[in-house]
Amino acid sequence: MCHLLKQLRFEDFPDGFYANWTNAPTTIVRVTEKGRTKSVSDYSNIGTIELWAIQKSIDSIAQDIQWTAK
């Protein structure tokens, strides 16, 4: 994941991608490295293909985690 974020230059992404309509989902990708946090908001899934690749990678990793309740 770290390699993908670096290769796609996540730190240079704009803070958000916004559509001009309402009632659509928003995805927020937030990365913290060395005490710095970068967040990118994607309203209505109109972000770049690079952001989409990061989102899908995160979803794929999360799907493989064996989540347990505490």
mmCIF file of N, CA and C in Angstrom:
data_model
loop_
_atom_site.group_PDB
_atom_site.id
_atom_site.type_symbol
_atom_site.label_atom_id
_atom_site.label_comp_id
_atom_site.label_asym_id
_atom_site.label_seq_id
_atom_site.Cartn_x
_atom_site.Cartn_y
_atom_site.Cartn_z
ATOM 1 N N MET A 1 0.831 -1.179 0.000
ATOM 2 C CA MET A 1 0.000 0.000 0.000
ATOM 3 C C MET A 1 0.882 1.250 0.000
ATOM 4 N N CYS A 2 1.901 1.242 0.802
ATOM 5 C CA CYS A 2 2.804 2.395 0.862
ATOM 6 C C CYS A 2 3.445 2.660 -0.494
ATOM 7 N N HIS A 3 3.865 1.599 -1.174
ATOM 8 C CA HIS A 3 4.482 1.736 -2.492
ATOM 9 C C HIS A 3 3.485 2.345 -3.486
ATOM 10 N N LEU A 4 2.260 1.875 -3.477
ATOM 11 C CA LEU A 4 1.232 2.395 -4.367
ATOM 12 C C LEU A 4 0.982 3.880 -4.109
ATOM 13 N N LEU A 5 0.859 4.251 -2.848
ATOM 14 C CA LEU A 5 0.629 5.659 -2.496
ATOM 15 C C LEU A 5 1.766 6.546 -2.991
ATOM 16 N N LYS A 6 2.993 6.068 -2.857
ATOM 17 C CA LYS A 6 4.155 6.836 -3.331
ATOM 18 C C LYS A 6 4.173 6.919 -4.852
ATOM 19 N N GLN A 7 3.969 5.792 -5.532
ATOM 20 C CA GLN A 7 4.017 5.756 -6.988
ATOM 21 C C GLN A 7 2.943 6.636 -7.625
ATOM 22 N N LEU A 8 1.771 6.671 -7.009
ATOM 23 C CA LEU A 8 0.672 7.463 -7.552
ATOM 24 C C LEU A 8 0.684 8.903 -7.040
ATOM 25 N N ARG A 9 1.656 9.219 -6.197
ATOM 26 C CA ARG A 9 1.857 10.580 -5.673
ATOM 27 C C ARG A 9 0.610 11.097 -4.946
ATOM 28 N N PHE A 10 0.107 10.270 -4.041
ATOM 29 C CA PHE A 10 -1.089 10.630 -3.273
ATOM 30 C C PHE A 10 -0.928 11.971 -2.584
ATOM 31 N N GLU A 11 0.268 12.268 -2.110
ATOM 32 C CA GLU A 11 0.496 13.527 -1.380
ATOM 33 C C GLU A 11 0.251 14.757 -2.259
ATOM 34 N N ASP A 12 0.272 14.587 -3.582
ATOM 35 C CA ASP A 12 0.041 15.708 -4.502
ATOM 36 C C ASP A 12 -1.404 15.816 -4.985
ATOM 37 N N PHE A 13 -2.262 14.883 -4.574
ATOM 38 C CA PHE A 13 -3.661 14.935 -4.984
ATOM 39 C C PHE A 13 -4.318 16.188 -4.402
ATOM 40 N N PRO A 14 -5.335 16.725 -5.078
ATOM 41 C CA PRO A 14 -6.108 17.815 -4.467
ATOM 42 C C PRO A 14 -6.847 17.282 -3.244
ATOM 43 N N ASP A 15 -7.327 18.169 -2.402
ATOM 44 C CA ASP A 15 -8.020 17.748 -1.176
ATOM 45 C C ASP A 15 -9.381 17.115 -1.448
ATOM 46 N N GLY A 16 -9.921 17.320 -2.639
ATOM 47 C CA GLY A 16 -11.208 16.711 -2.912
ATOM 48 C C GLY A 16 -11.623 16.788 -4.364
ATOM 49 N N PHE A 17 -12.549 15.905 -4.696
ATOM 50 C CA PHE A 17 -13.192 15.862 -6.001
ATOM 51 C C PHE A 17 -14.689 15.946 -5.723
ATOM 52 N N TYR A 18 -15.358 16.948 -6.297
ATOM 53 C CA TYR A 18 -16.747 17.212 -5.941
ATOM 54 C C TYR A 18 -17.619 17.359 -7.177
ATOM 55 N N ALA A 19 -18.760 16.694 -7.166
ATOM 56 C CA ALA A 19 -19.748 16.827 -8.237
ATOM 57 C C ALA A 19 -20.666 18.004 -7.905
ATOM 58 N N ASN A 20 -21.406 18.483 -8.887
ATOM 59 C CA ASN A 20 -22.307 19.607 -8.643
ATOM 60 C C ASN A 20 -23.758 19.153 -8.465
ATOM 61 N N TRP A 21 -23.940 17.943 -7.938
ATOM 62 C CA TRP A 21 -25.269 17.446 -7.605
ATOM 63 C C TRP A 21 -25.251 16.923 -6.177
ATOM 64 N N THR A 22 -26.412 16.582 -5.662
ATOM 65 C CA THR A 22 -26.512 16.164 -4.256
ATOM 66 C C THR A 22 -26.926 14.706 -4.150
ATOM 67 N N ASN A 23 -26.873 14.205 -2.909
ATOM 68 C CA ASN A 23 -27.309 12.858 -2.560
ATOM 69 C C ASN A 23 -26.461 11.757 -3.188
ATOM 70 N N ALA A 24 -25.170 11.953 -3.223
ATOM 71 C CA ALA A 24 -24.252 10.934 -3.723
ATOM 72 C C ALA A 24 -23.305 10.529 -2.583
ATOM 73 N N PRO A 25 -22.719 9.349 -2.656
ATOM 74 C CA PRO A 25 -21.808 8.915 -1.598
ATOM 75 C C PRO A 25 -20.481 9.676 -1.647
ATOM 76 N N THR A 26 -19.836 9.727 -0.508
ATOM 77 C CA THR A 26 -18.501 10.327 -0.403
ATOM 78 C C THR A 26 -17.556 9.297 0.176
ATOM 79 N N THR A 27 -16.388 9.170 -0.425
ATOM 80 C CA THR A 27 -15.321 8.329 0.099
ATOM 81 C C THR A 27 -14.175 9.240 0.493
ATOM 82 N N ILE A 28 -13.638 9.025 1.678
ATOM 83 C CA ILE A 28 -12.493 9.806 2.146
ATOM 84 C C ILE A 28 -11.329 8.861 2.363
ATOM 85 N N VAL A 29 -10.213 9.154 1.718
ATOM 86 C CA VAL A 29 -8.977 8.408 1.933
ATOM 87 C C VAL A 29 -8.081 9.301 2.770
ATOM 88 N N ARG A 30 -7.650 8.786 3.915
ATOM 89 C CA ARG A 30 -6.809 9.559 4.833
ATOM 90 C C ARG A 30 -5.551 8.758 5.113
ATOM 91 N N VAL A 31 -4.407 9.379 4.885
ATOM 92 C CA VAL A 31 -3.114 8.735 5.085
ATOM 93 C C VAL A 31 -2.294 9.580 6.050
ATOM 94 N N THR A 32 -1.711 8.924 7.058
ATOM 95 C CA THR A 32 -0.832 9.604 7.998
ATOM 96 C C THR A 32 0.550 8.996 7.894
ATOM 97 N N GLU A 33 1.528 9.865 7.719
ATOM 98 C CA GLU A 33 2.922 9.429 7.621
ATOM 99 C C GLU A 33 3.794 10.461 8.314
ATOM 100 N N LYS A 34 4.622 9.974 9.227
ATOM 101 C CA LYS A 34 5.554 10.840 9.952
ATOM 102 C C LYS A 34 4.846 12.034 10.586
ATOM 103 N N GLY A 35 3.676 11.791 11.149
ATOM 104 C CA GLY A 35 2.935 12.829 11.850
ATOM 105 C C GLY A 35 2.139 13.774 10.962
ATOM 106 N N ARG A 36 2.225 13.604 9.648
ATOM 107 C CA ARG A 36 1.465 14.431 8.705
ATOM 108 C C ARG A 36 0.308 13.635 8.135
ATOM 109 N N THR A 37 -0.853 14.261 8.050
ATOM 110 C CA THR A 37 -2.035 13.588 7.524
ATOM 111 C C THR A 37 -2.499 14.280 6.250
ATOM 112 N N LYS A 38 -2.802 13.472 5.245
ATOM 113 C CA LYS A 38 -3.353 13.956 3.977
ATOM 114 C C LYS A 38 -4.690 13.262 3.785
ATOM 115 N N SER A 39 -5.744 14.046 3.547
ATOM 116 C CA SER A 39 -7.076 13.502 3.289
ATOM 117 C C SER A 39 -7.548 13.954 1.916
ATOM 118 N N VAL A 40 -8.176 13.026 1.203
ATOM 119 C CA VAL A 40 -8.767 13.339 -0.094
ATOM 120 C C VAL A 40 -10.214 12.852 -0.073
ATOM 121 N N SER A 41 -11.129 13.762 -0.322
ATOM 122 C CA SER A 41 -12.552 13.455 -0.351
ATOM 123 C C SER A 41 -12.987 13.250 -1.798
ATOM 124 N N ASP A 42 -13.749 12.184 -2.032
ATOM 125 C CA ASP A 42 -14.229 11.868 -3.383
ATOM 126 C C ASP A 42 -15.749 11.776 -3.347
ATOM 127 N N TYR A 43 -16.398 12.889 -3.708
ATOM 128 C CA TYR A 43 -17.853 12.938 -3.712
ATOM 129 C C TYR A 43 -18.381 12.428 -5.050
ATOM 130 N N SER A 44 -19.227 11.448 -5.014
ATOM 131 C CA SER A 44 -19.893 10.879 -6.184
ATOM 132 C C SER A 44 -18.951 10.101 -7.099
ATOM 133 N N ASN A 45 -17.828 9.631 -6.529
ATOM 134 C CA ASN A 45 -16.886 8.791 -7.287
ATOM 135 C C ASN A 45 -16.415 9.435 -8.591
ATOM 136 N N ILE A 46 -16.079 10.716 -8.530
ATOM 137 C CA ILE A 46 -15.605 11.395 -9.736
ATOM 138 C C ILE A 46 -14.100 11.675 -9.686
ATOM 139 N N GLY A 47 -13.418 11.089 -8.710
ATOM 140 C CA GLY A 47 -11.972 11.273 -8.606
ATOM 141 C C GLY A 47 -11.227 10.617 -9.761
ATOM 142 N N THR A 48 -9.940 10.805 -9.770
ATOM 143 C CA THR A 48 -9.091 10.271 -10.835
ATOM 144 C C THR A 48 -8.982 8.746 -10.761
ATOM 145 N N ILE A 49 -8.491 8.148 -11.841
ATOM 146 C CA ILE A 49 -8.274 6.698 -11.875
ATOM 147 C C ILE A 49 -7.236 6.298 -10.819
ATOM 148 N N GLU A 50 -6.289 7.175 -10.533
ATOM 149 C CA GLU A 50 -5.287 6.888 -9.499
ATOM 150 C C GLU A 50 -5.943 6.801 -8.126
ATOM 151 N N LEU A 51 -6.853 7.722 -7.830
ATOM 152 C CA LEU A 51 -7.568 7.662 -6.551
ATOM 153 C C LEU A 51 -8.432 6.406 -6.499
ATOM 154 N N TRP A 52 -9.081 6.069 -7.600
ATOM 155 C CA TRP A 52 -9.891 4.857 -7.663
ATOM 156 C C TRP A 52 -9.038 3.622 -7.353
ATOM 157 N N ALA A 53 -7.828 3.565 -7.909
ATOM 158 C CA ALA A 53 -6.937 2.430 -7.663
ATOM 159 C C ALA A 53 -6.583 2.318 -6.186
ATOM 160 N N ILE A 54 -6.332 3.442 -5.550
ATOM 161 C CA ILE A 54 -6.031 3.439 -4.111
ATOM 162 C C ILE A 54 -7.248 2.970 -3.323
ATOM 163 N N GLN A 55 -8.423 3.488 -3.650
ATOM 164 C CA GLN A 55 -9.651 3.089 -2.957
ATOM 165 C C GLN A 55 -9.898 1.584 -3.091
ATOM 166 N N LYS A 56 -9.746 1.060 -4.292
ATOM 167 C CA LYS A 56 -9.985 -0.365 -4.522
ATOM 168 C C LYS A 56 -8.943 -1.228 -3.805
ATOM 169 N N SER A 57 -7.716 -0.761 -3.728
ATOM 170 C CA SER A 57 -6.670 -1.498 -3.001
ATOM 171 C C SER A 57 -6.990 -1.559 -1.515
ATOM 172 N N ILE A 58 -7.426 -0.446 -0.955
ATOM 173 C CA ILE A 58 -7.806 -0.421 0.466
ATOM 174 C C ILE A 58 -8.978 -1.367 0.710
ATOM 175 N N ASP A 59 -9.992 -1.306 -0.149
ATOM 176 C CA ASP A 59 -11.151 -2.205 0.001
ATOM 177 C C ASP A 59 -10.733 -3.667 -0.087
ATOM 178 N N SER A 60 -9.829 -3.979 -0.989
ATOM 179 C CA SER A 60 -9.367 -5.347 -1.163
ATOM 180 C C SER A 60 -8.624 -5.846 0.075
ATOM 181 N N ILE A 61 -7.766 -5.015 0.612
ATOM 182 C CA ILE A 61 -7.028 -5.378 1.829
ATOM 183 C C ILE A 61 -7.988 -5.568 2.994
ATOM 184 N N ALA A 62 -8.929 -4.642 3.144
ATOM 185 C CA ALA A 62 -9.886 -4.713 4.254
ATOM 186 C C ALA A 62 -10.748 -5.962 4.172
ATOM 187 N N GLN A 63 -11.057 -6.388 2.964
ATOM 188 C CA GLN A 63 -11.892 -7.573 2.776
ATOM 189 C C GLN A 63 -11.201 -8.842 3.277
ATOM 190 N N ASP A 64 -9.886 -8.882 3.197
ATOM 191 C CA ASP A 64 -9.133 -10.066 3.611
ATOM 192 C C ASP A 64 -8.835 -10.121 5.104
ATOM 193 N N ILE A 65 -9.121 -9.046 5.837
ATOM 194 C CA ILE A 65 -8.855 -9.013 7.277
ATOM 195 C C ILE A 65 -9.931 -9.810 7.999
ATOM 196 N N GLN A 66 -9.495 -10.627 8.932
ATOM 197 C CA GLN A 66 -10.433 -11.385 9.761
ATOM 198 C C GLN A 66 -10.818 -10.501 10.950
ATOM 199 N N TRP A 67 -11.887 -9.733 10.799
ATOM 200 C CA TRP A 67 -12.337 -8.799 11.829
ATOM 201 C C TRP A 67 -12.971 -9.564 12.982
ATOM 202 N N THR A 68 -12.690 -9.157 14.212
ATOM 203 C CA THR A 68 -13.298 -9.765 15.387
ATOM 204 C C THR A 68 -13.826 -8.685 16.311
ATOM 205 N N ALA A 69 -14.935 -8.997 16.961
ATOM 206 C CA ALA A 69 -15.531 -8.061 17.928
ATOM 207 C C ALA A 69 -14.786 -8.164 19.251
ATOM 208 N N LYS A 70 -14.695 -7.066 19.930
ATOM 209 C CA LYS A 70 -14.063 -7.076 21.271
ATOM 210 C C LYS A 70 -15.100 -7.067 22.337
#
